[in-house]
Amino acid sequence: MFRLVTSGCTEPEAPDPRGVPSPWLNGAEPADPRPSRRPEWPVVSGGWGGALECRVRACHFGRVHMTPEEFRKHGHEVVDWIADYWGRIESLPVGAKVSPGEVAASLPAHPPSAGEPFSAVLTDLDRVIMPGITHWQHPSFFAYFPANASGPGVLGDLLSSGLGVQGMLWATSPAATELETVALDWLAELLGLPASFRRRGVIQDTASSSLLCALLAALHRMSGGAVRAEGVRERYAVYLSPETHSAGEKAVRIAGLGDAAIRLLEVDPSSLSVTADSLRAAVEADRAAGVTPLFVVATVGTTSTTAIDPVRALGQLCRSEGIWLHVDAAYAGVATVCPELRWLNDGLELADSYATNPHKWLLTNFDCDAFWVADPDALVGALSVLPEFLRNTATESGAVIDYRDWQVPLGRRFRALKLWAVLRWYGAEGLREHIRAGVGLAQQLASWARADPRFEVVAPHPLGLVCLRLVAGDHATEALLTAVNQSGQAYLSHTRVGGRYVLRVAIGGTFTERRHVEALWALLQRLAG
């Protein structure tokens, strides 16, 4: 028999719980101890010679977990909190106002020994966490690139979390796989992507993961599968631009090629786009040196300035040389939901892989990167590992997609739900309205800056990003950025173009309107002196 030691508990001594139901399972349920922040932990000892001793919530058998009704109550509270936050976000300073270590110092040094009411979490969210939040959804957040969150996206994510699906195999939740395939086909149609990408899309977490997967697929294809068995034995070259996202350099290192494999190509000084002639010269030099040209990254909308690489010219060269062409359109790709911006897709039919982020500018909260590959066999060949515990009839039939083979991790979330929710809520018309608003406001800001002799617009701005600086120079421009961000009224980031310090104004937030861009311009004018 077990003896239930009920230190601080009102329940009577209980017989062996292996055979006798708990006395409160027939309607005599005790009060939930959670209102006390630190309820005591009773001890169960004895049984099988007294060798077993464990700590349980004796007053809480069957109530350790949040019940559906409790979840309903607290879920309503959380949704109300988010809705209230979005409603008041404009009144908050955009940037966080804490010093390094301040948030950590406000948290307990040790985890709680007993459960706490969920209200305590919401209290500490307001008291501890919110002062350390930079408000990416603030309508005056213009830094980096947009990280759109939206109502349907958040609700879709909530549904995904509630279902708790592990979508690694078709067999582990057929709907997760098939919805993802269809949602990516819908998105490909909306963006006007080539037919070669249909039914060949997958959701990754970020464009960085897509780039890495594309590089691994290229290695597998170029080596005829030898890299999988023997590792990297040959010398390979990967061609990047000085404007390529840092994910390119990181992927080369992760793939085991080393920095020596990287070739930085030349860019046109006026457009900052890579030149096809520099790629041709680099490929010829590598072949003469016994190095195998492997992989080219073309960017449609670079991070610094949204420069557009000449995909068609690069693609034609890659096709003739047998080089894998990956197109990174993380920011700009979703803009092609607007037919008038489909020029961004020129040459995509020559690409081996393509990635764009609905979580940047297409109202689908992080994380959601859409990745398409023209040759899934190369990707699956590089990444597939099938241990016995994953074998199943559907996989062995060859009739289904197992997305675990299209990514580095095994496990995967049901991300397609939020993308599906966004596509259905907004439709093509709503998505186009959002993109067009951002592009239009960026053009307006650029026109204001050109009309002010204190400012200069530094780079072409075909989309929602404007790069500008003070003609007074780097020091004055950097001081202006600091003053803007410290004001709490707006938030910007910077880059360097041709060695010069430049402000980046990325317009496209979910809640950003013309009045917010007007307020930013007034702030820039005032702080510029």
Coordinates of N, CA and C in Angstrom, one line a residue, residues 381-464:
G381 N 17.1 13.5 -52.2 CA 18.3 12.7 -52.2 C 19.4 13.2 -51.2
A382 N 19.5 14.5 -51.1 CA 20.5 15.0 -50.2 C 20.0 14.9 -48.7
L383 N 18.7 15.0 -48.4 CA 18.3 15.1 -47.1 C 17.5 13.9 -46.5
S384 N 17.2 12.9 -47.3 CA 16.4 11.8 -46.8 C 17.2 10.8 -46.0
V385 N 16.6 10.6 -44.8 CA 17.1 9.5 -43.9 C 15.9 8.8 -43.4
L386 N 15.8 7.4 -43.6 CA 14.6 6.7 -43.2 C 14.9 5.6 -42.2
P387 N 14.9 6.0 -40.9 CA 15.0 4.9 -39.9 C 13.8 4.0 -39.8
E388 N 13.9 2.9 -39.2 CA 12.8 1.9 -39.1 C 11.6 2.5 -38.5
F389 N 11.8 3.4 -37.5 CA 10.6 3.9 -36.7 C 9.8 4.8 -37.6
L390 N 10.3 5.3 -38.7 CA 9.5 6.2 -39.6 C 8.9 5.4 -40.8
R391 N 9.2 4.2 -41.0 CA 8.7 3.5 -42.1 C 7.2 3.3 -42.0
N392 N 6.5 3.4 -43.1 CA 5.1 3.2 -43.2 C 4.6 2.9 -44.6
T393 N 3.4 2.4 -44.7 CA 2.9 2.0 -46.0 C 2.8 3.1 -47.0
A394 N 2.3 4.3 -46.6 CA 2.2 5.4 -47.5 C 3.5 5.9 -48.1
T395 N 4.5 6.0 -47.2 CA 5.8 6.4 -47.7 C 6.4 5.4 -48.7
E396 N 6.3 4.1 -48.4 CA 6.8 3.1 -49.2 C 6.1 3.0 -50.6
S397 N 4.8 3.5 -50.6 CA 4.1 3.4 -51.8 C 4.6 4.5 -52.9
G398 N 5.3 5.5 -52.4 CA 5.8 6.5 -53.3 C 4.7 7.5 -53.8
A399 N 3.5 7.4 -53.2 CA 2.4 8.2 -53.7 C 2.2 9.5 -52.9
V400 N 3.0 9.7 -51.8 CA 2.8 10.9 -51.0 C 4.1 11.6 -50.9
I401 N 4.0 12.9 -50.4 CA 5.1 13.7 -50.1 C 5.4 13.6 -48.6
D402 N 6.6 13.4 -48.2 CA 7.0 13.4 -46.8 C 7.9 14.6 -46.6
Y403 N 7.4 15.7 -46.1 CA 8.2 17.0 -46.1 C 9.4 16.9 -45.1
R404 N 9.5 15.9 -44.3 CA 10.7 15.8 -43.5 C 12.0 15.7 -44.4
D405 N 11.8 15.2 -45.7 CA 12.9 15.0 -46.6 C 13.2 16.3 -47.4
W406 N 12.4 17.3 -47.1 CA 12.6 18.6 -47.8 C 13.2 19.7 -46.9
Q407 N 13.7 19.3 -45.7 CA 14.2 20.2 -44.8 C 15.3 19.6 -43.9
V408 N 16.0 20.3 -43.1 CA 17.1 19.8 -42.3 C 16.5 19.1 -41.0
P409 N 15.6 19.7 -40.3 CA 15.0 19.0 -39.1 C 14.1 17.9 -39.5
L410 N 13.8 17.0 -38.5 CA 12.8 16.0 -38.8 C 11.4 16.6 -38.5
G411 N 11.2 17.1 -37.3 CA 9.9 17.6 -36.9 C 9.5 18.9 -37.7
R412 N 8.2 19.1 -37.8 CA 7.8 20.4 -38.5 C 6.4 20.8 -38.0
R413 N 6.2 22.1 -37.9 CA 4.9 22.6 -37.4 C 4.0 22.7 -38.6
F414 N 2.7 22.8 -38.3 CA 1.6 23.0 -39.3 C 1.5 24.4 -39.7
R415 N 2.6 24.9 -40.3 CA 2.6 26.4 -40.7 C 1.6 26.7 -41.8
A416 N 1.2 25.7 -42.6 CA 0.3 26.0 -43.7 C -1.0 26.6 -43.3
L417 N -1.4 26.3 -42.0 CA -2.7 26.8 -41.6 C -2.7 28.3 -41.6
K418 N -1.7 28.9 -41.1 CA -1.7 30.4 -41.1 C -1.6 31.0 -42.5
L419 N -0.8 30.4 -43.3 CA -0.8 30.9 -44.7 C -2.1 30.7 -45.4
W420 N -2.7 29.6 -45.2 CA -4.1 29.3 -45.8 C -5.1 30.3 -45.2
A421 N -5.0 30.6 -43.9 CA -6.0 31.6 -43.3 C -5.8 33.0 -43.9
V422 N -4.5 33.4 -44.1 CA -4.2 34.7 -44.7 C -4.7 34.8 -46.1
L423 N -4.4 33.8 -46.9 CA -4.8 33.8 -48.3 C -6.4 33.8 -48.5
R424 N -7.0 33.1 -47.6 CA -8.5 33.1 -47.7 C -9.1 34.4 -47.1
W425 N -8.6 35.0 -46.1 CA -9.1 36.2 -45.5 C -8.9 37.4 -46.5
Y426 N -7.7 37.6 -47.0 CA -7.4 38.7 -47.8 C -7.8 38.5 -49.3
G427 N -7.6 37.3 -49.8 CA -7.8 37.1 -51.2 C -6.7 37.9 -52.0
A428 N -6.7 37.6 -53.3 CA -5.7 38.3 -54.1 C -5.9 39.8 -54.1
E429 N -7.1 40.3 -54.0 CA -7.4 41.8 -54.0 C -6.8 42.4 -52.8
G430 N -7.1 41.8 -51.6 CA -6.6 42.4 -50.4 C -5.1 42.4 -50.3
L431 N -4.4 41.3 -50.7 CA -3.0 41.2 -50.7 C -2.4 42.3 -51.6
R432 N -3.0 42.5 -52.8 CA -2.5 43.5 -53.7 C -2.6 44.9 -53.1
E433 N -3.7 45.1 -52.5 CA -3.9 46.5 -51.9 C -2.8 46.7 -50.8
H434 N -2.5 45.7 -50.0 CA -1.4 45.9 -49.0 C -0.1 46.2 -49.7
I435 N 0.3 45.5 -50.7 CA 1.6 45.7 -51.3 C 1.6 47.0 -52.0
R436 N 0.6 47.4 -52.7 CA 0.6 48.6 -53.5 C 0.6 49.8 -52.5
A437 N 0.0 49.7 -51.4 CA 0.1 50.8 -50.4 C 1.5 51.1 -50.0
G438 N 2.3 50.0 -49.7 CA 3.7 50.1 -49.2 C 4.5 50.7 -50.3
V439 N 4.3 50.3 -51.6 CA 5.1 50.8 -52.7 C 4.8 52.3 -52.9
G440 N 3.5 52.6 -52.9 CA 3.1 54.0 -53.1 C 3.7 54.9 -52.1
L441 N 3.6 54.5 -50.8 CA 4.1 55.4 -49.8 C 5.6 55.6 -49.8
A442 N 6.3 54.5 -50.3 CA 7.8 54.6 -50.4 C 8.1 55.6 -51.5
Q443 N 7.4 55.6 -52.6 CA 7.7 56.6 -53.7 C 7.4 58.0 -53.2
Q444 N 6.4 58.2 -52.4 CA 6.1 59.5 -51.9 C 7.2 60.0 -51.0
L445 N 7.7 59.1 -50.1 CA 8.8 59.5 -49.2 C 10.0 59.9 -50.0
A446 N 10.3 59.1 -51.0 CA 11.5 59.4 -51.8 C 11.4 60.8 -52.5
S447 N 10.1 61.1 -53.0 CA 9.9 62.4 -53.6 C 10.1 63.6 -52.6
W448 N 9.7 63.4 -51.4 CA 9.9 64.4 -50.4 C 11.4 64.6 -50.1
A449 N 12.1 63.5 -50.0 CA 13.5 63.6 -49.7 C 14.3 64.3 -50.8
R450 N 13.9 64.0 -52.1 CA 14.6 64.6 -53.2 C 14.3 66.1 -53.2
A451 N 13.2 66.5 -52.7 CA 12.9 67.9 -52.7 C 13.5 68.7 -51.6
D452 N 14.1 68.1 -50.7 CA 14.8 68.7 -49.6 C 16.3 68.7 -49.8
P453 N 16.9 69.8 -49.9 CA 18.4 69.8 -50.3 C 19.3 69.3 -49.2
R454 N 18.7 69.0 -48.0 CA 19.6 68.4 -47.0 C 19.7 66.9 -47.1
F455 N 18.8 66.3 -47.9 CA 18.8 64.9 -48.0 C 19.1 64.4 -49.5
E456 N 19.6 63.2 -49.6 CA 19.7 62.6 -50.9 C 19.2 61.2 -50.8
V457 N 18.6 60.7 -51.9 CA 18.1 59.3 -52.0 C 19.3 58.6 -52.7
V458 N 19.7 57.5 -52.1 CA 21.0 56.9 -52.4 C 20.9 55.8 -53.5
A459 N 19.8 55.1 -53.5 CA 19.7 53.9 -54.4 C 18.3 53.8 -55.0
P460 N 18.2 53.1 -56.1 CA 16.8 52.9 -56.7 C 15.9 52.3 -55.7
H461 N 14.6 52.6 -55.8 CA 13.6 52.2 -54.8 C 12.3 51.7 -55.5
P462 N 12.4 50.6 -56.2 CA 11.2 50.2 -56.9 C 10.1 49.6 -56.1
L463 N 10.4 49.3 -54.8 CA 9.5 48.6 -53.9 C 9.1 49.5 -52.7
G464 N 9.2 48.9 -51.5 CA 8.8 49.6 -50.3 C 10.0 50.1 -49.5

